[in-house]
């Protein structure tokens, strides 16, 4: 990654005296920050260690007035730029009309097949074959234009999602608070924020009132992070992890609770978001398997063209023909060998796939990505929100008195009327959960907003016929949850009785250690014995083993008159234990069947989560991800970090779960998989996921919970965040590749047959059986509607039973080449048979001879197209009329051929004459042989496969 330029804050002007708490700041030089920083060492890393006074002095601002000089604002903006994170193309001015033109023109030189076609058009023009030159040029422009327009539309459809910086913010500048565009911020500005606001830049917090932020987009941790004003102690290595900068509010994070105020310390690319975005720009997006296959095909066709030119030239010169004549003939044959319509059909097929995927809630940003999904053999997926519903619910409850042991746990999900279970200890547990809670109900959204755990408790009250208890109390003080304390506590006073109490919820081991008593089902307070503590811990572990997040709830009554707004950690002692609550984020109902089908198709599913191994295994068992052995199938983030990429690539084939993993670990996982040659799809939603999303063959971001940077780095966006949508995308990709192979078989077999006939006639010094217009017409049919319609053949759902193709597998496999050559030979033999039969009458090709040969070839072509609709299944099995576009295009092509034969004007153009009904019947019977032969081939192949599977099953049964 390139160095992040952080030098910096301009000197104050002589007439601009900054003040701190009313006193003038001494005009001393501003110290530049260190340069050459790593991804986590941004300005926020330095300012996190400074006090508020040091921050104010370093940034030369005022915490009450803000920056008080417009010239200073302009100077800082010139140094730091606009508070936006934009791509390098946009930064270089390539986002306008000129940028679009450059992007369009670049498509002409990035595809080897396009370059070959351009060369063919130039040679045709030089040889005065203007018609060929125009048709090839038109084909090139169409294919590039279709692909460019479709990708441009895909970019526009998600443009609204790619705005990194929030639009507006509350700014204090010139002593006034105003609502301004976040892009106008500069370091030193004072920002005010409250619940629901997105942080507009990296900010050093100077005021914090019950402030907690959702930093999941940046760190991957789902729980809100509480923020304070105290500086962070410097680590010995000088690097402070983002998760530990508790006095910094990061750009793009969301205020979940409380409110605060802070000083902007970094904008744009200097923020934590910006540094990751810049790192992402250094990761090159690999070519898709289809692009690699098309490149290889371009090389093969280029080699084939040169071989044809060489051979024909040598034969002609040996026969005594002129160099110029033989060069013209050879180039014409070489141009004829190249299917000009192939890039068009590939592009249109991919574009139609993109449109179908959009209807199935997946926006594909790059056309080749649709097909790449069919090659994916490893899918790395997040758990929360993708495999699960991203909505925490209370699944089970347990109280010591009313339920006694782990066999009596209340399974809330299976009970219809929970009011029958509302004993005093259950009621008290729910009341504590209601009071020790910061979630709020939003009328605008018609739902609770806040911490998912808090929301889950409040949503459960109604099922117990209870109401939120908070209106009955006034909150005096709160101790927010932290990963170190592992609990949250509030001190409240009841409005009517003026009784004070403390309500606590948190990790069960902490609450139990601080509890002295417990409440019984009758409401009495009893002493908590060691045996009781063991029972609580046993039940809590039992709930955790079921994949639940376990919270313990307790309370403490205070002496009358204790209404002081003070509450310290040391006060959380001698608690009265109430009960345990087990919560889960349930799997999406569509995930399990989707995983089953993907596993059948040979796709390796890897779940990546920050949860504990036990929770991850529990979810995996529920959704069907195989966990053969807990030691080899599950790997923790700590173990992952201790391994090299080579070591990981050797063992990752057996790993199905990465637990306690961070977003940064994803990059290592992708690198290890790609070293093995896997085609990898990676899901992600956070900013830290972006580099891994870009490095993966298919980066898949979430449309609902995904961040803008993740969407920018991805190839596909799931608008419903549902894992099962990936299944439909993989199925679509496999179907598209099959269609590409099918119409490639059709095009190349027809092309080889036509080329071979012309080459043989030239080599043997015989009259050409087809004239120029007839050859052009065959090329139109070969590249036209029949070929296009093969690209929209409905997807065969059985493709999911076939393993993904290898990254290095050629698009022209041995099986495809066999079909192409077999079909071409059949067409050549049949057409030559008609040609020889007709010419045997007078020895010279007449109009009737060429009409019969021409029509025979076209009918062969149509039956060949019918045979190419599926590689292994009979046409009668997939449905003769299942592809409406194919039937329509072939029907129109046959009608057009009849017009060529019987319409006088077209007879003159194509040099044809009327044929009898017997002639047409004869040609139809002969042309159908290519279809019949292919049906026989499919039958033999299917019988062989069936027998092979039966033998394998018998062998497995015997063993």
mmCIF file of C-alpha atoms in Angstrom, residues 753-754 757-758 761 767-771 774-775 777-778 781 827-840 844-861 897 900-901 910-913 915 919-920 922-923 926-927:
data_model
loop_
_atom_site.group_PDB
_atom_site.id
_atom_site.type_symbol
_atom_site.label_atom_id
_atom_site.label_comp_id
_atom_site.label_asym_id
_atom_site.label_seq_id
_atom_site.Cartn_x
_atom_site.Cartn_y
_atom_site.Cartn_z
ATOM 1 C CA UNK A 753 -18.004 -27.623 -42.318
ATOM 2 C CA UNK A 754 -18.292 -24.540 -44.545
ATOM 3 C CA UNK A 757 -15.906 -27.556 -48.219
ATOM 4 C CA UNK A 758 -14.406 -24.350 -49.629
ATOM 5 C CA UNK A 761 -12.699 -27.252 -53.546
ATOM 6 C CA UNK A 767 -15.570 -25.219 -58.831
ATOM 7 C CA UNK A 768 -16.792 -23.673 -55.615
ATOM 8 C CA UNK A 769 -20.084 -25.396 -54.584
ATOM 9 C CA UNK A 770 -21.373 -22.159 -52.974
ATOM 10 C CA UNK A 771 -21.213 -18.599 -54.245
ATOM 11 C CA UNK A 774 -24.738 -18.008 -50.219
ATOM 12 C CA UNK A 775 -21.680 -18.173 -47.946
ATOM 13 C CA UNK A 777 -26.187 -16.090 -45.839
ATOM 14 C CA UNK A 778 -24.825 -19.174 -44.048
ATOM 15 C CA UNK A 781 -27.581 -17.967 -39.907
ATOM 16 C CA UNK A 827 -22.672 -32.027 -42.441
ATOM 17 C CA UNK A 828 -19.747 -32.223 -44.876
ATOM 18 C CA UNK A 829 -20.584 -35.771 -45.997
ATOM 19 C CA UNK A 830 -24.274 -35.028 -46.482
ATOM 20 C CA UNK A 831 -23.693 -31.769 -48.349
ATOM 21 C CA UNK A 832 -20.933 -33.234 -50.534
ATOM 22 C CA UNK A 833 -23.234 -36.177 -51.336
ATOM 23 C CA UNK A 834 -25.899 -33.812 -52.662
ATOM 24 C CA UNK A 835 -23.303 -31.696 -54.466
ATOM 25 C CA UNK A 836 -21.721 -34.708 -56.227
ATOM 26 C CA UNK A 837 -25.125 -36.200 -57.085
ATOM 27 C CA UNK A 838 -26.360 -32.966 -58.664
ATOM 28 C CA UNK A 839 -23.111 -32.141 -60.489
ATOM 29 C CA UNK A 840 -22.814 -35.677 -61.908
ATOM 30 C CA UNK A 844 -20.491 -28.254 -64.208
ATOM 31 C CA UNK A 845 -22.300 -26.577 -61.274
ATOM 32 C CA UNK A 846 -25.640 -25.195 -62.444
ATOM 33 C CA UNK A 847 -28.043 -22.924 -60.580
ATOM 34 C CA UNK A 848 -30.006 -25.975 -59.438
ATOM 35 C CA UNK A 849 -26.804 -27.663 -58.214
ATOM 36 C CA UNK A 850 -25.804 -24.717 -56.026
ATOM 37 C CA UNK A 851 -29.419 -24.255 -54.827
ATOM 38 C CA UNK A 852 -29.631 -27.898 -53.722
ATOM 39 C CA UNK A 853 -26.187 -27.761 -52.068
ATOM 40 C CA UNK A 854 -26.952 -24.401 -50.445
ATOM 41 C CA UNK A 855 -30.373 -25.498 -49.134
ATOM 42 C CA UNK A 856 -28.978 -28.828 -47.934
ATOM 43 C CA UNK A 857 -26.327 -27.024 -45.890
ATOM 44 C CA UNK A 858 -28.911 -24.624 -44.380
ATOM 45 C CA UNK A 859 -31.230 -27.494 -43.368
ATOM 46 C CA UNK A 860 -28.271 -29.327 -41.843
ATOM 47 C CA UNK A 861 -27.556 -26.106 -39.968
ATOM 48 C CA UNK A 897 -34.594 -19.721 -46.785
ATOM 49 C CA UNK A 900 -34.408 -17.099 -51.007
ATOM 50 C CA UNK A 901 -35.416 -20.126 -53.099
ATOM 51 C CA UNK A 910 -28.540 -15.498 -54.417
ATOM 52 C CA UNK A 911 -28.437 -17.224 -57.823
ATOM 53 C CA UNK A 912 -31.067 -19.828 -56.869
ATOM 54 C CA UNK A 913 -34.053 -21.450 -58.556
ATOM 55 C CA UNK A 915 -37.045 -26.632 -55.958
ATOM 56 C CA UNK A 919 -36.410 -31.997 -53.315
ATOM 57 C CA UNK A 920 -37.337 -30.346 -50.028
ATOM 58 C CA UNK A 922 -35.230 -35.301 -49.615
ATOM 59 C CA UNK A 923 -33.082 -32.507 -48.223
ATOM 60 C CA UNK A 926 -30.864 -35.964 -45.250
ATOM 61 C CA UNK A 927 -30.392 -32.872 -43.051
#
